[in-house]
PDB file of C-alpha atoms in Angstrom:
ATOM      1  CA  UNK A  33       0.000   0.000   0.000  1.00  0.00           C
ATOM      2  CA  UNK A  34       2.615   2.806   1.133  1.00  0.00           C
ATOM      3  CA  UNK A  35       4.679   1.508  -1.567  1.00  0.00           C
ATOM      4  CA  UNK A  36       2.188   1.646  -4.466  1.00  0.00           C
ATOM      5  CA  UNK A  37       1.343   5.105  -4.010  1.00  0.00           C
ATOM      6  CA  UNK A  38       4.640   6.523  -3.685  1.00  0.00           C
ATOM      7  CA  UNK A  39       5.682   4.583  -6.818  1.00  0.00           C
ATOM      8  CA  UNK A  40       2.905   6.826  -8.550  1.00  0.00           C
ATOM      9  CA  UNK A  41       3.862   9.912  -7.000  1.00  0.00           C
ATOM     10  CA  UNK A  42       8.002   9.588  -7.748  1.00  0.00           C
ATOM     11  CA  UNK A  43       7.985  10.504 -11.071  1.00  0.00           C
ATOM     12  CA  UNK A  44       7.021  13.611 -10.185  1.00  0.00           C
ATOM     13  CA  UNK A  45       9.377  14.073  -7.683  1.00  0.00           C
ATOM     14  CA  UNK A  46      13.420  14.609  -7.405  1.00  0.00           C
ATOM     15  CA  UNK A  47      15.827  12.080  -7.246  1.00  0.00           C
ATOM     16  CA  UNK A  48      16.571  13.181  -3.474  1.00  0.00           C
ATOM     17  CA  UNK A  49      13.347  13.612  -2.604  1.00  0.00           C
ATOM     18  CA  UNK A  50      12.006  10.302  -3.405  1.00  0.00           C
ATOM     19  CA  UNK A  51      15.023   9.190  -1.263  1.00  0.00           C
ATOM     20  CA  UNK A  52      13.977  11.097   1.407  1.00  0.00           C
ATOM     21  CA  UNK A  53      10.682  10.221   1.432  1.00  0.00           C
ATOM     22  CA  UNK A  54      12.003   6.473   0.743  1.00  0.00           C
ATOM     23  CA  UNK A  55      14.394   6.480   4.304  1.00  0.00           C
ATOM     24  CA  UNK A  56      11.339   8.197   6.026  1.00  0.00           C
ATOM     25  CA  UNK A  57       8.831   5.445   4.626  1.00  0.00           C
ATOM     26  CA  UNK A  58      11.176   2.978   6.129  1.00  0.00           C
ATOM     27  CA  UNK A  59      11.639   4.441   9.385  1.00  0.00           C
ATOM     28  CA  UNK A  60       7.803   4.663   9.715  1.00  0.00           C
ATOM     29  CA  UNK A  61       7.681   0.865   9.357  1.00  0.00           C
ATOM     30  CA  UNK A  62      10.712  -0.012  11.476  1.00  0.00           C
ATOM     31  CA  UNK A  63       9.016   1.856  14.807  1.00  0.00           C
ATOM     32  CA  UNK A  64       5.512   0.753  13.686  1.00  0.00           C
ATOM     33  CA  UNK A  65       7.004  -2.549  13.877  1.00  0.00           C
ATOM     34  CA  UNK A  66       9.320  -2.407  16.820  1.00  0.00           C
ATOM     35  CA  UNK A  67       5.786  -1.292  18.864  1.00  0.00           C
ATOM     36  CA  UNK A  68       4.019  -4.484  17.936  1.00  0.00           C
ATOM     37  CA  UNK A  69       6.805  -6.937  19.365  1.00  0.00           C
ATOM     38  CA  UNK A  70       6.304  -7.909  23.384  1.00  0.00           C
ATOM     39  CA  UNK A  71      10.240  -7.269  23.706  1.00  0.00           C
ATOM     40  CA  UNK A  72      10.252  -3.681  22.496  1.00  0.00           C
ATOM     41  CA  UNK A  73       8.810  -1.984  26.350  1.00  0.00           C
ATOM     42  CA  UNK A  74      11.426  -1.285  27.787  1.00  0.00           C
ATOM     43  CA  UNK A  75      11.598  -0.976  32.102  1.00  0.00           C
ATOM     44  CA  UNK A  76      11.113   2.934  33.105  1.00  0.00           C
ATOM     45  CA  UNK A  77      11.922   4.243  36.785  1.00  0.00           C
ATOM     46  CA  UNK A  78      10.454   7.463  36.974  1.00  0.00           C
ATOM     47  CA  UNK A  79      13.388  10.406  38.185  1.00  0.00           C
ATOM     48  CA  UNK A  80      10.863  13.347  38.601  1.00  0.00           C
ATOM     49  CA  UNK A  81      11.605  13.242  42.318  1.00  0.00           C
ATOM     50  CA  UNK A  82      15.236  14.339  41.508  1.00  0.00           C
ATOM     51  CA  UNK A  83      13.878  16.483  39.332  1.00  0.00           C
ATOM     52  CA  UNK A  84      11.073  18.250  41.696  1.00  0.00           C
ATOM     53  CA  UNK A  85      13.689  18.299  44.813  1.00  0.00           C
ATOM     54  CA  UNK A  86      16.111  20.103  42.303  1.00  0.00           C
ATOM     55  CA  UNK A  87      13.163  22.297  41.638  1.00  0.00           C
ATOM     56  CA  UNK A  88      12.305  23.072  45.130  1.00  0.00           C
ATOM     57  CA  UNK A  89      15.605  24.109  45.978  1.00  0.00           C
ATOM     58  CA  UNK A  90      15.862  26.812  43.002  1.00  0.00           C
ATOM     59  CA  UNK A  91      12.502  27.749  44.245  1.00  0.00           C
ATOM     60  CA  UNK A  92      13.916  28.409  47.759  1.00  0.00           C
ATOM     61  CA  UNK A  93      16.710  29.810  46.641  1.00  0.00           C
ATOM     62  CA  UNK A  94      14.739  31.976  43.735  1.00  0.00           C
ATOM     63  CA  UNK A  95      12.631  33.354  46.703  1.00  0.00           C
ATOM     64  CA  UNK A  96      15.361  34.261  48.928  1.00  0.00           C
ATOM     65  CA  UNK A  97      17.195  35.919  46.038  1.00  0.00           C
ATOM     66  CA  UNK A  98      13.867  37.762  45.468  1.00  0.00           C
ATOM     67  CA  UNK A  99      13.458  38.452  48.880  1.00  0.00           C
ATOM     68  CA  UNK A 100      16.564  40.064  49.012  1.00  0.00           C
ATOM     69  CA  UNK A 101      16.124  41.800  46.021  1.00  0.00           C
ATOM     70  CA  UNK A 102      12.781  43.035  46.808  1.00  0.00           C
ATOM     71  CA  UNK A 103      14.386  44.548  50.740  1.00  0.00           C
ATOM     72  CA  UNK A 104      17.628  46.141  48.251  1.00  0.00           C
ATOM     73  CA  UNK A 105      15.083  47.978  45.657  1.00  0.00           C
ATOM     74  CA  UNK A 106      12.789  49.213  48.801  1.00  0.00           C
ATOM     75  CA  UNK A 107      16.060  50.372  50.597  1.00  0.00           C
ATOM     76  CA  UNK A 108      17.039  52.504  47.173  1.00  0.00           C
ATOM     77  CA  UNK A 109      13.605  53.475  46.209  1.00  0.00           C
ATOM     78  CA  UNK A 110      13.640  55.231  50.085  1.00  0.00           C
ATOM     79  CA  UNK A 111      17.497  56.603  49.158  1.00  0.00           C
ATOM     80  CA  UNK A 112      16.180  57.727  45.789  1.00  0.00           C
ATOM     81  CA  UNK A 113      12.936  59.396  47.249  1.00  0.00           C
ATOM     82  CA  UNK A 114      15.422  61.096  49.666  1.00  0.00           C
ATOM     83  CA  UNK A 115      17.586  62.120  47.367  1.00  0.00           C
ATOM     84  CA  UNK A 116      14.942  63.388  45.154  1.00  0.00           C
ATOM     85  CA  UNK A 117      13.340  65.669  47.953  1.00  0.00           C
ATOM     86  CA  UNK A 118      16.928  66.846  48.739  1.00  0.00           C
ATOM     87  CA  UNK A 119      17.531  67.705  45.159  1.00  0.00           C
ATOM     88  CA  UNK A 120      13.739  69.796  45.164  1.00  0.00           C
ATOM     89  CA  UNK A 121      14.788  71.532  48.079  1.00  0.00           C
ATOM     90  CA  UNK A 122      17.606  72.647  46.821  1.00  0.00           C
ATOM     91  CA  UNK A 123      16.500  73.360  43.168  1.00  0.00           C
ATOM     92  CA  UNK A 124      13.671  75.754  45.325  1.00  0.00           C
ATOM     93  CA  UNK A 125      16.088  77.379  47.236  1.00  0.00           C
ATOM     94  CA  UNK A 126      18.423  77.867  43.846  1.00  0.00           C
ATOM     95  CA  UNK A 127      15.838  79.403  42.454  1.00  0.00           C
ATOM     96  CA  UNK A 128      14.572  81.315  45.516  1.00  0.00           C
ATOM     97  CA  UNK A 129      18.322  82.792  45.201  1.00  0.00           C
ATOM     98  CA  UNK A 130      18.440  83.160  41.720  1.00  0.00           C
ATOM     99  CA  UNK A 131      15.387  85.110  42.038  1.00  0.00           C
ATOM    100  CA  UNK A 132      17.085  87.640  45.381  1.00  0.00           C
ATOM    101  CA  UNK A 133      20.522  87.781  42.816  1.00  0.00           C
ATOM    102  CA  UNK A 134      17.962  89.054  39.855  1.00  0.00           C
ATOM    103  CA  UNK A 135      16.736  91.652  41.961  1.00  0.00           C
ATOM    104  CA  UNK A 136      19.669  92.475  43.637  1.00  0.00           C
ATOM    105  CA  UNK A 137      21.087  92.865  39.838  1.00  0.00           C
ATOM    106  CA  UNK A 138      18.845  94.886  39.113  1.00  0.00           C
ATOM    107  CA  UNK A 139      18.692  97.195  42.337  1.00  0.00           C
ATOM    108  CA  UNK A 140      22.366  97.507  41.284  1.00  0.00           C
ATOM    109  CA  UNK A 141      22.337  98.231  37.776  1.00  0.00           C
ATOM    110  CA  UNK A 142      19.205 100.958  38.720  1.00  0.00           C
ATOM    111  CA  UNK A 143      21.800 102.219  41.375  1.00  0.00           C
ATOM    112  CA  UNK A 144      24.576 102.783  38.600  1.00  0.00           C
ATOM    113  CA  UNK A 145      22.378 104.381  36.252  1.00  0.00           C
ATOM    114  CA  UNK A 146      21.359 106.790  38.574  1.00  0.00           C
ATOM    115  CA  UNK A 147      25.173 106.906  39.880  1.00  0.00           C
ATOM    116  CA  UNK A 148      26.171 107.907  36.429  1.00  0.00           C
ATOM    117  CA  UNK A 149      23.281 110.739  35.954  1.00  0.00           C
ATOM    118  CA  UNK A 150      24.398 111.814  39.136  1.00  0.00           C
ATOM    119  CA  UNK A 151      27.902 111.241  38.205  1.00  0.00           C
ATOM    120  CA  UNK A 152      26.981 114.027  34.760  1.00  0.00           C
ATOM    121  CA  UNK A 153      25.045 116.290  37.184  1.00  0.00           C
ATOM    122  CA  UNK A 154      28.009 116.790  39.091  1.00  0.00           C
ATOM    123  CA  UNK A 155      30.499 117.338  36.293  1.00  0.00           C
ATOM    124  CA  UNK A 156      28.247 120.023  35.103  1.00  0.00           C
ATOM    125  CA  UNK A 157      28.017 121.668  38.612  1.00  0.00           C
ATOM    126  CA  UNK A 158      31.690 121.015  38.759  1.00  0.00           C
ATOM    127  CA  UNK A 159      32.605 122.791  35.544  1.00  0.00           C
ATOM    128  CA  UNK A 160      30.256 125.660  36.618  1.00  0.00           C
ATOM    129  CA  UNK A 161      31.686 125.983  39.961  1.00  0.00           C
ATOM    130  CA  UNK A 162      35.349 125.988  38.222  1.00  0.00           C
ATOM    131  CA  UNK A 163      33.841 128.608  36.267  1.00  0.00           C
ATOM    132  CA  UNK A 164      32.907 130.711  39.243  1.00  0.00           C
ATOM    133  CA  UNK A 165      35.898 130.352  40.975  1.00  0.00           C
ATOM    134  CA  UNK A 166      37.988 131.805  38.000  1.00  0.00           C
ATOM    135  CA  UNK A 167      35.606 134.345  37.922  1.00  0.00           C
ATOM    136  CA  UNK A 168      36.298 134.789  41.443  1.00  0.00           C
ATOM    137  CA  UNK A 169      39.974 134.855  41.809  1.00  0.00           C
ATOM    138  CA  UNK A 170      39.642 137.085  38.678  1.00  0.00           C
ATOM    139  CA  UNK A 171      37.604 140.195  40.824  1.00  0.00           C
ATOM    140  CA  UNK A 172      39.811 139.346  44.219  1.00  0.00           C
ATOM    141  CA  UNK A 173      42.492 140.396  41.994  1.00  0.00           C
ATOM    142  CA  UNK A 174      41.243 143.245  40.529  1.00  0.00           C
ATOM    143  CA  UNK A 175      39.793 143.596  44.143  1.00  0.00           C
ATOM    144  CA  UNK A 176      43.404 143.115  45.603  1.00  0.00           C
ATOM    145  CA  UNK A 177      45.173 145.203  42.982  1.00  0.00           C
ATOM    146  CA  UNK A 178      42.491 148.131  43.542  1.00  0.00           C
ATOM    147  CA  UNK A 179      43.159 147.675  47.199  1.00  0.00           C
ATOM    148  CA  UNK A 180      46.724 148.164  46.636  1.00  0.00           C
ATOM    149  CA  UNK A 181      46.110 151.531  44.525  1.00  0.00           C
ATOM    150  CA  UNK A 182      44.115 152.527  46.667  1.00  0.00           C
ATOM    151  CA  UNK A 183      46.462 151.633  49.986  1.00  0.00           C
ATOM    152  CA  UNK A 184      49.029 153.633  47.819  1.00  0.00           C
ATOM    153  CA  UNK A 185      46.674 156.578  47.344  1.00  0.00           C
ATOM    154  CA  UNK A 186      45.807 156.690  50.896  1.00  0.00           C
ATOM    155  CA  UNK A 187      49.381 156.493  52.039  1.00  0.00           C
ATOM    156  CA  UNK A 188      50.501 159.066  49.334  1.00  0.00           C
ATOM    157  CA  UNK A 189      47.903 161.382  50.303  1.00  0.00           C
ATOM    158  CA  UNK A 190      48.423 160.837  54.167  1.00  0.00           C
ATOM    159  CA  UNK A 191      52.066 161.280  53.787  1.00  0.00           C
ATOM    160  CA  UNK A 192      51.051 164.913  51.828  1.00  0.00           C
ATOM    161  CA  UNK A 193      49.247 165.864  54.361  1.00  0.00           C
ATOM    162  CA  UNK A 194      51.565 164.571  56.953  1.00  0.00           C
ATOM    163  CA  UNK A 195      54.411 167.279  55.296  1.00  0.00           C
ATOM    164  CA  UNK A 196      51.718 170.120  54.724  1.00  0.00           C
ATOM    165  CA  UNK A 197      51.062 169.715  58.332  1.00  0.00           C
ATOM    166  CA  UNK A 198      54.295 170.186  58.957  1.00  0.00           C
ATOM    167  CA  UNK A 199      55.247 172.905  57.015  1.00  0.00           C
ATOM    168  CA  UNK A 200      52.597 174.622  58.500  1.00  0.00           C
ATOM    169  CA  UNK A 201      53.628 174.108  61.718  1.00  0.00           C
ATOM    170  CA  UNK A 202      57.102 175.033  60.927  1.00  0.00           C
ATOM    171  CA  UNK A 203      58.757 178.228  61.953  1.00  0.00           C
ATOM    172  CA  UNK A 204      58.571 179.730  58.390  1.00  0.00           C
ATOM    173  CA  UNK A 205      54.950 179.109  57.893  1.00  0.00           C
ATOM    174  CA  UNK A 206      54.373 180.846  61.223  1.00  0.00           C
ATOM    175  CA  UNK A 207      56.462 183.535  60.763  1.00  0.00           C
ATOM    176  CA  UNK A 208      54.617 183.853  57.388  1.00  0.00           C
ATOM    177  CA  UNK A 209      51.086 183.619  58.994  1.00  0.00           C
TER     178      UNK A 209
END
């Protein structure tokens, strides 16, 4: 039967595949046949106990390694939520200061503007006040040098009257009077 219809079939197919097919035909029959003789059972001992004890342990084992795991995440997740406040506080207070160091900034930089309006105010009363003063040690020394012609007058005139007073008090102006 298996052999008539594959004889049918092979012209169809390769020269390797009908060899295939032949070597798996054949195995077919050998293990169809090998399950029909009394001698082909052969005696099992089942192992699974082995194999469940081996699978307890890596189960005890697994668990403790989880365990452990479990207690080393839920030690970091408590550094990390730590750390992660710390860092907020800090960024808040960073920006707290970096709000103060704005305004300070600009506190200063209003101060130095009005420093340097003030700083052209005064240069202007500066240059004025120069002004005045030249103007001022100008007239003391027309002041001074009028002072002095007039000291000179004074003296010249006080010294003329000084010798008229004499002379008129002299013998010769008496005689003559």
């Amino acid at each position: 039967f298996l052999q008539a219809s594959s004889a049918a079939t092979a012209s169809t197919w390769s020269s390797e595949d009908a060899t295939l097919v032949r070597r798996a035909l054949n195995s077919v029959a050998t293990f169809v046949q090998a399950h029909h003789r009394e001698a082909y059972f052969p005696a099992y001992t089942a192992q699974s106990g082995e194999i469940f004890g081996v699978l307890k342990q890596l189960e005890e084992e697994m668990g403790g390694d989880l365990a452990e795991a479990q207690k080393i995440e839920q030690e970091r997740a408590a550094a990390f939520a730590e750390l992660r406040n710390a860092k907020k506080t800090q960024i808040a207070e960073a920006e707290k200061m970096e709000e103060q160091k704005e305004d300070e900034l600009a506190n200063t930089d209003n101060t130095l503007a009005e420093a340097k309006e003030d700083i052209e105010d005064e240069k202007k009363v500066l240059a004025t006040d120069e002004e005045f003063l030249k103007n001022l040690n100008e007239m003391c020394a027309k002041g001074d040098a009028d002072f002095q012609q007039r000291k000179q007058s004074r003296l010249a005139e006080m010294q003329a009257v000084s010798e008229t007073i004499e002379i008129l008090q002299g013998d010769e102006a008496r005689d003559a009077m």
